[in-house]
């Protein structure tokens, strides 16, 4: 029976073989990799990846799709984790000594930011991540200071990852087509992120960008004095979107 795409699970299934091949080439799966796919859906990417991998893991929330995947693949080939990727402990997957996890997925766009933040907590155990996301989200992730779309997602993810927008995917590549363009992003955890307490950095960045149009002195009133902002090497009259990752880290590291 044909699966009817469920909007609430952000289901848009890839059917363009050229796009599937390009994504697979970008991921370049190798036989020894430990790989997990988030939201395998009907298995379009899974089929491609399992050609090179003797075994892989998937995490899928939709129980109907879980049942389909379990019917389609032998358990030695595919371990299906039925559940919510937002709550999944990616650190619990068995990875051989000296190796790290590879994470891939055409992500459900309705939960992309919280999912990226959840995944960031596993960054030290991860080799790389390749995701399909809404193009605008990828543009925010890789944005530089001064850009209109530079914000919390840019700073928090750039603190942990080296990120590259690989290519754009048009709506026609999916069934049903989403209303927006999509993009493939490669995320490689940094070996040595700038030393900083993540929760503190998050608090500073969240407060800074909660009023993008104000100058940073006013955005951070109550958290830092003007003198402290200057001490972190920041002009207190600039807007939050012009402040670099290094400067936000300096602020978060103030005693
Ligand atoms: C955009 S579709 C991609 C499907 C498939 N990978 C493809 O490319 O055709 C997103 C998939 O994520 C699943 N999904 C949605 N929310 C999820 C969650 N919280 N945890 C795990 N999977 C989820 C959906 O059921 C769906 O299969």
PDB file of C-alpha atoms and ligand atoms in Angstrom:
ATOM      1  CA  UNK A   1       0.000   0.000   0.000  1.00  0.00           C
ATOM      2  CA  UNK A   2       1.282   3.472  -0.832  1.00  0.00           C
ATOM      3  CA  UNK A   3       2.388   5.497   2.203  1.00  0.00           C
ATOM      4  CA  UNK A   4       0.568   8.834   2.466  1.00  0.00           C
ATOM      5  CA  UNK A   5       3.065  11.556   3.481  1.00  0.00           C
ATOM      6  CA  UNK A   6       2.357  12.961   6.951  1.00  0.00           C
ATOM      7  CA  UNK A   7       2.789  16.701   7.226  1.00  0.00           C
ATOM      8  CA  UNK A   8       3.183  16.663  10.999  1.00  0.00           C
ATOM      9  CA  UNK A   9       6.299  14.498  10.627  1.00  0.00           C
ATOM     10  CA  UNK A  10       7.744  16.834   7.982  1.00  0.00           C
ATOM     11  CA  UNK A  11       7.572  14.105   5.348  1.00  0.00           C
ATOM     12  CA  UNK A  12       8.867  15.035   1.891  1.00  0.00           C
ATOM     13  CA  UNK A  13      10.360  12.019   0.175  1.00  0.00           C
ATOM     14  CA  UNK A  14      13.308  12.359  -2.192  1.00  0.00           C
ATOM     15  CA  UNK A  15      12.736  10.737  -5.567  1.00  0.00           C
ATOM     16  CA  UNK A  16      15.239  12.430  -7.886  1.00  0.00           C
ATOM     17  CA  UNK A  17      17.937   9.844  -8.612  1.00  0.00           C
ATOM     18  CA  UNK A  18      20.452  12.477  -9.721  1.00  0.00           C
ATOM     19  CA  UNK A  19      20.086  14.287  -6.374  1.00  0.00           C
ATOM     20  CA  UNK A  20      20.313  10.996  -4.459  1.00  0.00           C
ATOM     21  CA  UNK A  21      23.545  10.159  -6.317  1.00  0.00           C
ATOM     22  CA  UNK A  22      25.017  13.601  -5.613  1.00  0.00           C
ATOM     23  CA  UNK A  23      24.243  13.307  -1.904  1.00  0.00           C
ATOM     24  CA  UNK A  24      25.725   9.811  -1.768  1.00  0.00           C
ATOM     25  CA  UNK A  25      28.878  11.027  -3.553  1.00  0.00           C
ATOM     26  CA  UNK A  26      29.193  13.876  -1.030  1.00  0.00           C
ATOM     27  CA  UNK A  27      28.827  11.497   1.911  1.00  0.00           C
ATOM     28  CA  UNK A  28      31.180   8.928   0.316  1.00  0.00           C
ATOM     29  CA  UNK A  29      30.174   6.017   2.577  1.00  0.00           C
ATOM     30  CA  UNK A  30      32.969   3.488   3.182  1.00  0.00           C
ATOM     31  CA  UNK A  31      32.549  -0.109   4.355  1.00  0.00           C
ATOM     32  CA  UNK A  32      34.058   0.444   7.824  1.00  0.00           C
ATOM     33  CA  UNK A  33      31.911   3.493   8.698  1.00  0.00           C
ATOM     34  CA  UNK A  34      29.483   3.524  11.604  1.00  0.00           C
ATOM     35  CA  UNK A  35      26.592   5.513  10.162  1.00  0.00           C
ATOM     36  CA  UNK A  36      23.192   6.584  11.418  1.00  0.00           C
ATOM     37  CA  UNK A  37      20.476   8.129   9.289  1.00  0.00           C
ATOM     38  CA  UNK A  38      17.838  10.355  10.880  1.00  0.00           C
ATOM     39  CA  UNK A  39      14.356  10.061   9.339  1.00  0.00           C
ATOM     40  CA  UNK A  40      14.952   7.370   6.685  1.00  0.00           C
ATOM     41  CA  UNK A  41      11.305   7.572   5.587  1.00  0.00           C
ATOM     42  CA  UNK A  42      10.689   5.206   2.698  1.00  0.00           C
ATOM     43  CA  UNK A  43      14.416   4.473   2.498  1.00  0.00           C
ATOM     44  CA  UNK A  44      15.489   6.480  -0.572  1.00  0.00           C
ATOM     45  CA  UNK A  45      18.844   7.446   1.003  1.00  0.00           C
ATOM     46  CA  UNK A  46      19.060   4.234   3.031  1.00  0.00           C
ATOM     47  CA  UNK A  47      18.954   2.169  -0.185  1.00  0.00           C
ATOM     48  CA  UNK A  48      21.839   4.175  -1.612  1.00  0.00           C
ATOM     49  CA  UNK A  49      23.973   4.062   1.517  1.00  0.00           C
ATOM     50  CA  UNK A  50      23.466   0.364   2.288  1.00  0.00           C
ATOM     51  CA  UNK A  51      25.015  -0.461  -1.092  1.00  0.00           C
ATOM     52  CA  UNK A  52      28.382   0.549   0.375  1.00  0.00           C
ATOM     53  CA  UNK A  53      27.765  -0.244   4.038  1.00  0.00           C
ATOM     54  CA  UNK A  54      27.413  -3.780   5.395  1.00  0.00           C
ATOM     55  CA  UNK A  55      25.315  -2.351   8.242  1.00  0.00           C
ATOM     56  CA  UNK A  56      23.812   0.969   9.317  1.00  0.00           C
ATOM     57  CA  UNK A  57      21.471   2.482  11.933  1.00  0.00           C
ATOM     58  CA  UNK A  58      18.354   4.557  11.333  1.00  0.00           C
ATOM     59  CA  UNK A  59      16.152   6.563  13.728  1.00  0.00           C
ATOM     60  CA  UNK A  60      12.536   6.972  12.572  1.00  0.00           C
ATOM     61  CA  UNK A  61       9.543   8.357  14.447  1.00  0.00           C
ATOM     62  CA  UNK A  62       6.679   7.239  12.187  1.00  0.00           C
ATOM     63  CA  UNK A  63       5.655   3.713  13.279  1.00  0.00           C
ATOM     64  CA  UNK A  64       4.245   2.828   9.832  1.00  0.00           C
ATOM     65  CA  UNK A  65       7.582   3.654   8.232  1.00  0.00           C
ATOM     66  CA  UNK A  66       9.428   1.740  10.970  1.00  0.00           C
ATOM     67  CA  UNK A  67       7.358  -1.367  10.110  1.00  0.00           C
ATOM     68  CA  UNK A  68       8.077  -0.929   6.391  1.00  0.00           C
ATOM     69  CA  UNK A  69      11.813  -0.613   6.975  1.00  0.00           C
ATOM     70  CA  UNK A  70      11.822  -3.673   9.234  1.00  0.00           C
ATOM     71  CA  UNK A  71      10.085  -5.693   6.535  1.00  0.00           C
ATOM     72  CA  UNK A  72      12.363  -4.481   3.816  1.00  0.00           C
ATOM     73  CA  UNK A  73      15.756  -4.974   5.470  1.00  0.00           C
ATOM     74  CA  UNK A  74      17.327  -7.847   7.375  1.00  0.00           C
ATOM     75  CA  UNK A  75      18.208  -6.809  10.958  1.00  0.00           C
ATOM     76  CA  UNK A  76      21.900  -7.637  10.288  1.00  0.00           C
ATOM     77  CA  UNK A  77      21.852  -4.967   7.553  1.00  0.00           C
ATOM     78  CA  UNK A  78      19.749  -2.264   9.217  1.00  0.00           C
ATOM     79  CA  UNK A  79      19.148  -1.526  12.891  1.00  0.00           C
ATOM     80  CA  UNK A  80      15.912   0.436  13.100  1.00  0.00           C
ATOM     81  CA  UNK A  81      15.573   2.625  16.215  1.00  0.00           C
ATOM     82  CA  UNK A  82      11.904   3.522  16.520  1.00  0.00           C
ATOM     83  CA  UNK A  83      11.590   6.895  18.244  1.00  0.00           C
ATOM     84  CA  UNK A  84      12.185  10.608  18.328  1.00  0.00           C
ATOM     85  CA  UNK A  85      15.599  11.778  17.090  1.00  0.00           C
ATOM     86  CA  UNK A  86      15.242  14.786  19.423  1.00  0.00           C
ATOM     87  CA  UNK A  87      15.455  12.414  22.391  1.00  0.00           C
ATOM     88  CA  UNK A  88      17.725   9.778  20.890  1.00  0.00           C
ATOM     89  CA  UNK A  89      21.052   9.164  22.643  1.00  0.00           C
ATOM     90  CA  UNK A  90      23.428   9.165  19.658  1.00  0.00           C
ATOM     91  CA  UNK A  91      26.264   8.495  22.106  1.00  0.00           C
ATOM     92  CA  UNK A  92      24.748   5.063  22.842  1.00  0.00           C
ATOM     93  CA  UNK A  93      25.460   3.671  19.348  1.00  0.00           C
ATOM     94  CA  UNK A  94      28.347   1.208  19.377  1.00  0.00           C
ATOM     95  CA  UNK A  95      31.368   2.603  17.546  1.00  0.00           C
ATOM     96  CA  UNK A  96      34.659   0.636  17.214  1.00  0.00           C
ATOM     97  CA  UNK A  97      37.642   1.973  19.187  1.00  0.00           C
ATOM     98  CA  UNK A  98      39.313   4.951  17.550  1.00  0.00           C
ATOM     99  CA  UNK A  99      36.341   5.577  15.247  1.00  0.00           C
ATOM    100  CA  UNK A 100      33.633   8.212  15.287  1.00  0.00           C
ATOM    101  CA  UNK A 101      30.015   8.262  14.204  1.00  0.00           C
ATOM    102  CA  UNK A 102      28.800   9.570  10.847  1.00  0.00           C
ATOM    103  CA  UNK A 103      25.314  11.110  10.890  1.00  0.00           C
ATOM    104  CA  UNK A 104      23.215  11.783   7.784  1.00  0.00           C
ATOM    105  CA  UNK A 105      19.621  12.673   7.039  1.00  0.00           C
ATOM    106  CA  UNK A 106      17.060  14.497   5.008  1.00  0.00           C
ATOM    107  CA  UNK A 107      15.784  16.130   8.169  1.00  0.00           C
ATOM    108  CA  UNK A 108      12.210  16.972   9.069  1.00  0.00           C
ATOM    109  CA  UNK A 109      12.306  20.769   8.583  1.00  0.00           C
ATOM    110  CA  UNK A 110       9.822  21.493  11.372  1.00  0.00           C
ATOM    111  CA  UNK A 111      12.331  20.397  14.035  1.00  0.00           C
ATOM    112  CA  UNK A 112      15.634  21.284  12.382  1.00  0.00           C
ATOM    113  CA  UNK A 113      16.952  23.875  14.873  1.00  0.00           C
ATOM    114  CA  UNK A 114      16.226  21.877  18.072  1.00  0.00           C
ATOM    115  CA  UNK A 115      17.604  18.759  16.370  1.00  0.00           C
ATOM    116  CA  UNK A 116      20.840  20.536  15.394  1.00  0.00           C
ATOM    117  CA  UNK A 117      21.231  21.742  18.998  1.00  0.00           C
ATOM    118  CA  UNK A 118      20.542  18.242  20.340  1.00  0.00           C
ATOM    119  CA  UNK A 119      23.135  16.767  17.951  1.00  0.00           C
ATOM    120  CA  UNK A 120      25.698  19.389  18.979  1.00  0.00           C
ATOM    121  CA  UNK A 121      25.842  17.769  22.424  1.00  0.00           C
ATOM    122  CA  UNK A 122      27.335  14.650  20.750  1.00  0.00           C
ATOM    123  CA  UNK A 123      29.856  16.568  18.593  1.00  0.00           C
ATOM    124  CA  UNK A 124      32.992  15.110  20.252  1.00  0.00           C
ATOM    125  CA  UNK A 125      31.844  11.590  19.266  1.00  0.00           C
ATOM    126  CA  UNK A 126      30.983  12.521  15.688  1.00  0.00           C
ATOM    127  CA  UNK A 127      33.193  12.413  12.574  1.00  0.00           C
ATOM    128  CA  UNK A 128      30.825  14.328  10.298  1.00  0.00           C
ATOM    129  CA  UNK A 129      27.177  15.158   9.537  1.00  0.00           C
ATOM    130  CA  UNK A 130      25.535  15.568   6.120  1.00  0.00           C
ATOM    131  CA  UNK A 131      22.034  16.975   6.178  1.00  0.00           C
ATOM    132  CA  UNK A 132      19.363  18.154   3.812  1.00  0.00           C
ATOM    133  CA  UNK A 133      17.721  21.208   5.341  1.00  0.00           C
ATOM    134  CA  UNK A 134      15.674  24.162   4.267  1.00  0.00           C
ATOM    135  CA  UNK A 135      18.051  26.386   2.244  1.00  0.00           C
ATOM    136  CA  UNK A 136      17.363  29.401   4.501  1.00  0.00           C
ATOM    137  CA  UNK A 137      18.396  27.392   7.562  1.00  0.00           C
ATOM    138  CA  UNK A 138      21.700  26.372   5.960  1.00  0.00           C
ATOM    139  CA  UNK A 139      22.311  29.994   4.973  1.00  0.00           C
ATOM    140  CA  UNK A 140      21.817  31.000   8.609  1.00  0.00           C
ATOM    141  CA  UNK A 141      24.153  28.242   9.794  1.00  0.00           C
ATOM    142  CA  UNK A 142      27.057  29.336   7.578  1.00  0.00           C
ATOM    143  CA  UNK A 143      26.405  33.118   7.720  1.00  0.00           C
ATOM    144  CA  UNK A 144      29.287  35.461   8.563  1.00  0.00           C
ATOM    145  CA  UNK A 145      29.077  38.502  10.870  1.00  0.00           C
ATOM    146  CA  UNK A 146      27.524  41.432   9.030  1.00  0.00           C
ATOM    147  CA  UNK A 147      25.077  39.221   7.151  1.00  0.00           C
ATOM    148  CA  UNK A 148      21.349  39.835   7.725  1.00  0.00           C
ATOM    149  CA  UNK A 149      20.847  36.147   8.543  1.00  0.00           C
ATOM    150  CA  UNK A 150      23.771  35.850  10.991  1.00  0.00           C
ATOM    151  CA  UNK A 151      22.348  34.931  14.392  1.00  0.00           C
ATOM    152  CA  UNK A 152      22.132  32.421  17.224  1.00  0.00           C
ATOM    153  CA  UNK A 153      22.254  29.389  14.906  1.00  0.00           C
ATOM    154  CA  UNK A 154      25.372  30.744  13.143  1.00  0.00           C
ATOM    155  CA  UNK A 155      27.304  31.488  16.337  1.00  0.00           C
ATOM    156  CA  UNK A 156      26.362  28.371  18.294  1.00  0.00           C
ATOM    157  CA  UNK A 157      26.993  25.956  15.417  1.00  0.00           C
ATOM    158  CA  UNK A 158      30.150  27.692  14.146  1.00  0.00           C
ATOM    159  CA  UNK A 159      31.526  27.404  17.661  1.00  0.00           C
ATOM    160  CA  UNK A 160      31.402  23.595  17.276  1.00  0.00           C
ATOM    161  CA  UNK A 161      31.533  22.835  13.542  1.00  0.00           C
ATOM    162  CA  UNK A 162      33.239  23.645  10.300  1.00  0.00           C
ATOM    163  CA  UNK A 163      30.274  23.901   7.903  1.00  0.00           C
ATOM    164  CA  UNK A 164      29.899  24.026   4.128  1.00  0.00           C
ATOM    165  CA  UNK A 165      26.793  24.462   1.990  1.00  0.00           C
ATOM    166  CA  UNK A 166      27.415  21.824  -0.702  1.00  0.00           C
ATOM    167  CA  UNK A 167      24.523  22.347  -3.124  1.00  0.00           C
ATOM    168  CA  UNK A 168      20.915  23.468  -3.494  1.00  0.00           C
ATOM    169  CA  UNK A 169      18.062  21.014  -4.101  1.00  0.00           C
ATOM    170  CA  UNK A 170      14.850  22.277  -5.758  1.00  0.00           C
ATOM    171  CA  UNK A 171      11.345  21.351  -4.483  1.00  0.00           C
ATOM    172  CA  UNK A 172      10.677  19.113  -7.534  1.00  0.00           C
ATOM    173  CA  UNK A 173      13.196  16.574  -6.212  1.00  0.00           C
ATOM    174  CA  UNK A 174      10.659  15.601  -3.507  1.00  0.00           C
ATOM    175  CA  UNK A 175       7.235  14.035  -3.268  1.00  0.00           C
ATOM    176  CA  UNK A 176       5.289  15.941  -2.108  1.00  0.00           C
ATOM    177  CA  UNK A 177       7.365  19.017  -3.063  1.00  0.00           C
ATOM    178  CA  UNK A 178       8.065  21.346  -0.111  1.00  0.00           C
ATOM    179  CA  UNK A 179       7.312  25.064  -0.524  1.00  0.00           C
ATOM    180  CA  UNK A 180      10.974  26.030  -0.173  1.00  0.00           C
ATOM    181  CA  UNK A 181      14.368  25.272  -1.667  1.00  0.00           C
ATOM    182  CA  UNK A 182      16.566  22.845   0.241  1.00  0.00           C
ATOM    183  CA  UNK A 183      20.323  22.572   0.614  1.00  0.00           C
ATOM    184  CA  UNK A 184      22.868  19.956   1.588  1.00  0.00           C
ATOM    185  CA  UNK A 185      25.229  20.971   4.373  1.00  0.00           C
ATOM    186  CA  UNK A 186      28.392  19.221   5.563  1.00  0.00           C
ATOM    187  CA  UNK A 187      29.220  19.716   9.251  1.00  0.00           C
ATOM    188  CA  UNK A 188      32.569  18.600  10.658  1.00  0.00           C
ATOM    189  CA  UNK A 189      33.020  18.959  14.427  1.00  0.00           C
ATOM    190  CA  UNK A 190      36.039  21.125  15.257  1.00  0.00           C
ATOM    191  CA  UNK A 191      38.868  19.238  16.958  1.00  0.00           C
ATOM    192  CA  UNK A 192      39.344  22.133  19.361  1.00  0.00           C
ATOM    193  CA  UNK A 193      36.407  24.523  19.706  1.00  0.00           C
ATOM    194  CA  UNK A 194      37.326  27.824  21.428  1.00  0.00           C
ATOM    195  CA  UNK A 195      37.384  27.115  25.176  1.00  0.00           C
ATOM    196  CA  UNK A 196      34.094  28.253  26.671  1.00  0.00           C
ATOM    197  CA  UNK A 197      31.144  27.012  28.726  1.00  0.00           C
ATOM    198  CA  UNK A 198      28.461  26.132  26.148  1.00  0.00           C
ATOM    199  CA  UNK A 199      25.508  26.994  28.388  1.00  0.00           C
ATOM    200  CA  UNK A 200      27.008  30.387  29.188  1.00  0.00           C
ATOM    201  CA  UNK A 201      27.729  31.126  25.511  1.00  0.00           C
ATOM    202  CA  UNK A 202      24.158  30.098  24.625  1.00  0.00           C
ATOM    203  CA  UNK A 203      22.731  32.438  27.290  1.00  0.00           C
ATOM    204  CA  UNK A 204      24.813  35.383  26.031  1.00  0.00           C
ATOM    205  CA  UNK A 205      24.027  34.749  22.353  1.00  0.00           C
ATOM    206  CA  UNK A 206      20.322  34.252  23.007  1.00  0.00           C
ATOM    207  CA  UNK A 207      20.090  37.542  24.907  1.00  0.00           C
ATOM    208  CA  UNK A 208      22.200  39.383  22.318  1.00  0.00           C
ATOM    209  CA  UNK A 209      20.002  38.335  19.388  1.00  0.00           C
ATOM    210  CA  UNK A 210      16.663  38.710  21.155  1.00  0.00           C
ATOM    211  CA  UNK A 211      16.677  42.371  20.030  1.00  0.00           C
ATOM    212  CA  UNK A 212      18.705  42.416  16.809  1.00  0.00           C
ATOM    213  CA  UNK A 213      17.990  46.054  16.032  1.00  0.00           C
ATOM    214  CA  UNK A 214      19.371  47.432  19.277  1.00  0.00           C
ATOM    215  CA  UNK A 215      23.022  48.149  19.994  1.00  0.00           C
ATOM    216  CA  UNK A 216      24.811  45.443  21.959  1.00  0.00           C
ATOM    217  CA  UNK A 217      25.101  47.587  25.124  1.00  0.00           C
ATOM    218  CA  UNK A 218      21.295  47.695  25.322  1.00  0.00           C
ATOM    219  CA  UNK A 219      20.778  44.071  24.247  1.00  0.00           C
ATOM    220  CA  UNK A 220      23.010  42.855  27.050  1.00  0.00           C
ATOM    221  CA  UNK A 221      21.884  45.335  29.726  1.00  0.00           C
ATOM    222  CA  UNK A 222      21.561  43.534  33.043  1.00  0.00           C
ATOM    223  CA  UNK A 223      24.043  40.833  31.983  1.00  0.00           C
ATOM    224  CA  UNK A 224      27.155  42.920  31.226  1.00  0.00           C
ATOM    225  CA  UNK A 225      28.177  46.509  31.925  1.00  0.00           C
ATOM    226  CA  UNK A 226      29.470  48.732  29.133  1.00  0.00           C
ATOM    227  CA  UNK A 227      32.963  48.407  30.623  1.00  0.00           C
ATOM    228  CA  UNK A 228      32.777  44.607  30.426  1.00  0.00           C
ATOM    229  CA  UNK A 229      31.641  44.716  26.796  1.00  0.00           C
ATOM    230  CA  UNK A 230      34.654  46.906  25.999  1.00  0.00           C
ATOM    231  CA  UNK A 231      36.883  44.526  27.994  1.00  0.00           C
ATOM    232  CA  UNK A 232      35.747  41.709  25.652  1.00  0.00           C
ATOM    233  CA  UNK A 233      37.035  43.771  22.718  1.00  0.00           C
ATOM    234  CA  UNK A 234      33.578  44.851  21.510  1.00  0.00           C
ATOM    235  CA  UNK A 235      32.395  48.361  20.613  1.00  0.00           C
ATOM    236  CA  UNK A 236      29.258  48.714  22.802  1.00  0.00           C
ATOM    237  CA  UNK A 237      27.453  50.688  20.081  1.00  0.00           C
ATOM    238  CA  UNK A 238      27.481  47.968  17.401  1.00  0.00           C
ATOM    239  CA  UNK A 239      24.569  45.638  16.657  1.00  0.00           C
ATOM    240  CA  UNK A 240      24.634  41.966  17.657  1.00  0.00           C
ATOM    241  CA  UNK A 241      24.863  40.764  14.043  1.00  0.00           C
ATOM    242  CA  UNK A 242      28.295  42.382  13.571  1.00  0.00           C
ATOM    243  CA  UNK A 243      29.944  40.622  16.532  1.00  0.00           C
ATOM    244  CA  UNK A 244      32.206  37.654  15.746  1.00  0.00           C
ATOM    245  CA  UNK A 245      32.180  34.215  17.347  1.00  0.00           C
ATOM    246  CA  UNK A 246      35.532  35.019  19.018  1.00  0.00           C
ATOM    247  CA  UNK A 247      34.037  38.169  20.556  1.00  0.00           C
ATOM    248  CA  UNK A 248      30.960  36.305  21.845  1.00  0.00           C
ATOM    249  CA  UNK A 249      33.287  33.703  23.365  1.00  0.00           C
ATOM    250  CA  UNK A 250      35.323  36.496  24.996  1.00  0.00           C
ATOM    251  CA  UNK A 251      32.099  37.881  26.507  1.00  0.00           C
ATOM    252  CA  UNK A 252      30.993  34.463  27.764  1.00  0.00           C
ATOM    253  CA  UNK A 253      34.434  33.944  29.327  1.00  0.00           C
ATOM    254  CA  UNK A 254      34.384  37.211  31.311  1.00  0.00           C
ATOM    255  CA  UNK A 255      34.743  36.477  35.026  1.00  0.00           C
TER     256      UNK A 255
HETATM  257  C1  LIG B   1      11.924  14.973   4.946  1.00  0.00           C
HETATM  258  S1  LIG B   1      11.471  13.320   5.348  1.00  0.00           S
HETATM  259  C2  LIG B   1      12.833  12.444   4.646  1.00  0.00           C
HETATM  260  C3  LIG B   1      12.568  11.013   4.301  1.00  0.00           C
HETATM  261  C4  LIG B   1      13.665  10.261   3.519  1.00  0.00           C
HETATM  262  N1  LIG B   1      14.940  10.311   4.217  1.00  0.00           N
HETATM  263  C5  LIG B   1      13.833  10.789   2.121  1.00  0.00           C
HETATM  264  O1  LIG B   1      14.829  11.488   1.892  1.00  0.00           O
HETATM  265  O2  LIG B   1      12.993  10.518   1.273  1.00  0.00           O
HETATM  266  C6  LIG B   1      11.762  13.306   7.095  1.00  0.00           C
HETATM  267  C7  LIG B   1      11.687  11.957   7.786  1.00  0.00           C
HETATM  268  O3  LIG B   1      11.934  12.143   9.194  1.00  0.00           O
HETATM  269  C8  LIG B   1      10.943  11.446   9.966  1.00  0.00           C
HETATM  270  N2  LIG B   1      10.803  12.165  11.241  1.00  0.00           N
HETATM  271  C9  LIG B   1      10.035  13.252  11.519  1.00  0.00           C
HETATM  272  N3  LIG B   1      10.214  13.661  12.789  1.00  0.00           N
HETATM  273  C10 LIG B   1      11.136  12.814  13.322  1.00  0.00           C
HETATM  274  C11 LIG B   1      11.746  12.717  14.618  1.00  0.00           C
HETATM  275  N4  LIG B   1      11.433  13.574  15.574  1.00  0.00           N
HETATM  276  N5  LIG B   1      12.634  11.726  14.823  1.00  0.00           N
HETATM  277  C12 LIG B   1      12.950  10.841  13.829  1.00  0.00           C
HETATM  278  N6  LIG B   1      12.411  10.886  12.592  1.00  0.00           N
HETATM  279  C13 LIG B   1      11.524  11.858  12.347  1.00  0.00           C
HETATM  280  C14 LIG B   1       9.708  11.469   9.082  1.00  0.00           C
HETATM  281  O4  LIG B   1       8.789  10.463   9.446  1.00  0.00           O
HETATM  282  C15 LIG B   1      10.334  11.261   7.697  1.00  0.00           C
HETATM  283  O5  LIG B   1      10.539   9.912   7.441  1.00  0.00           O
END
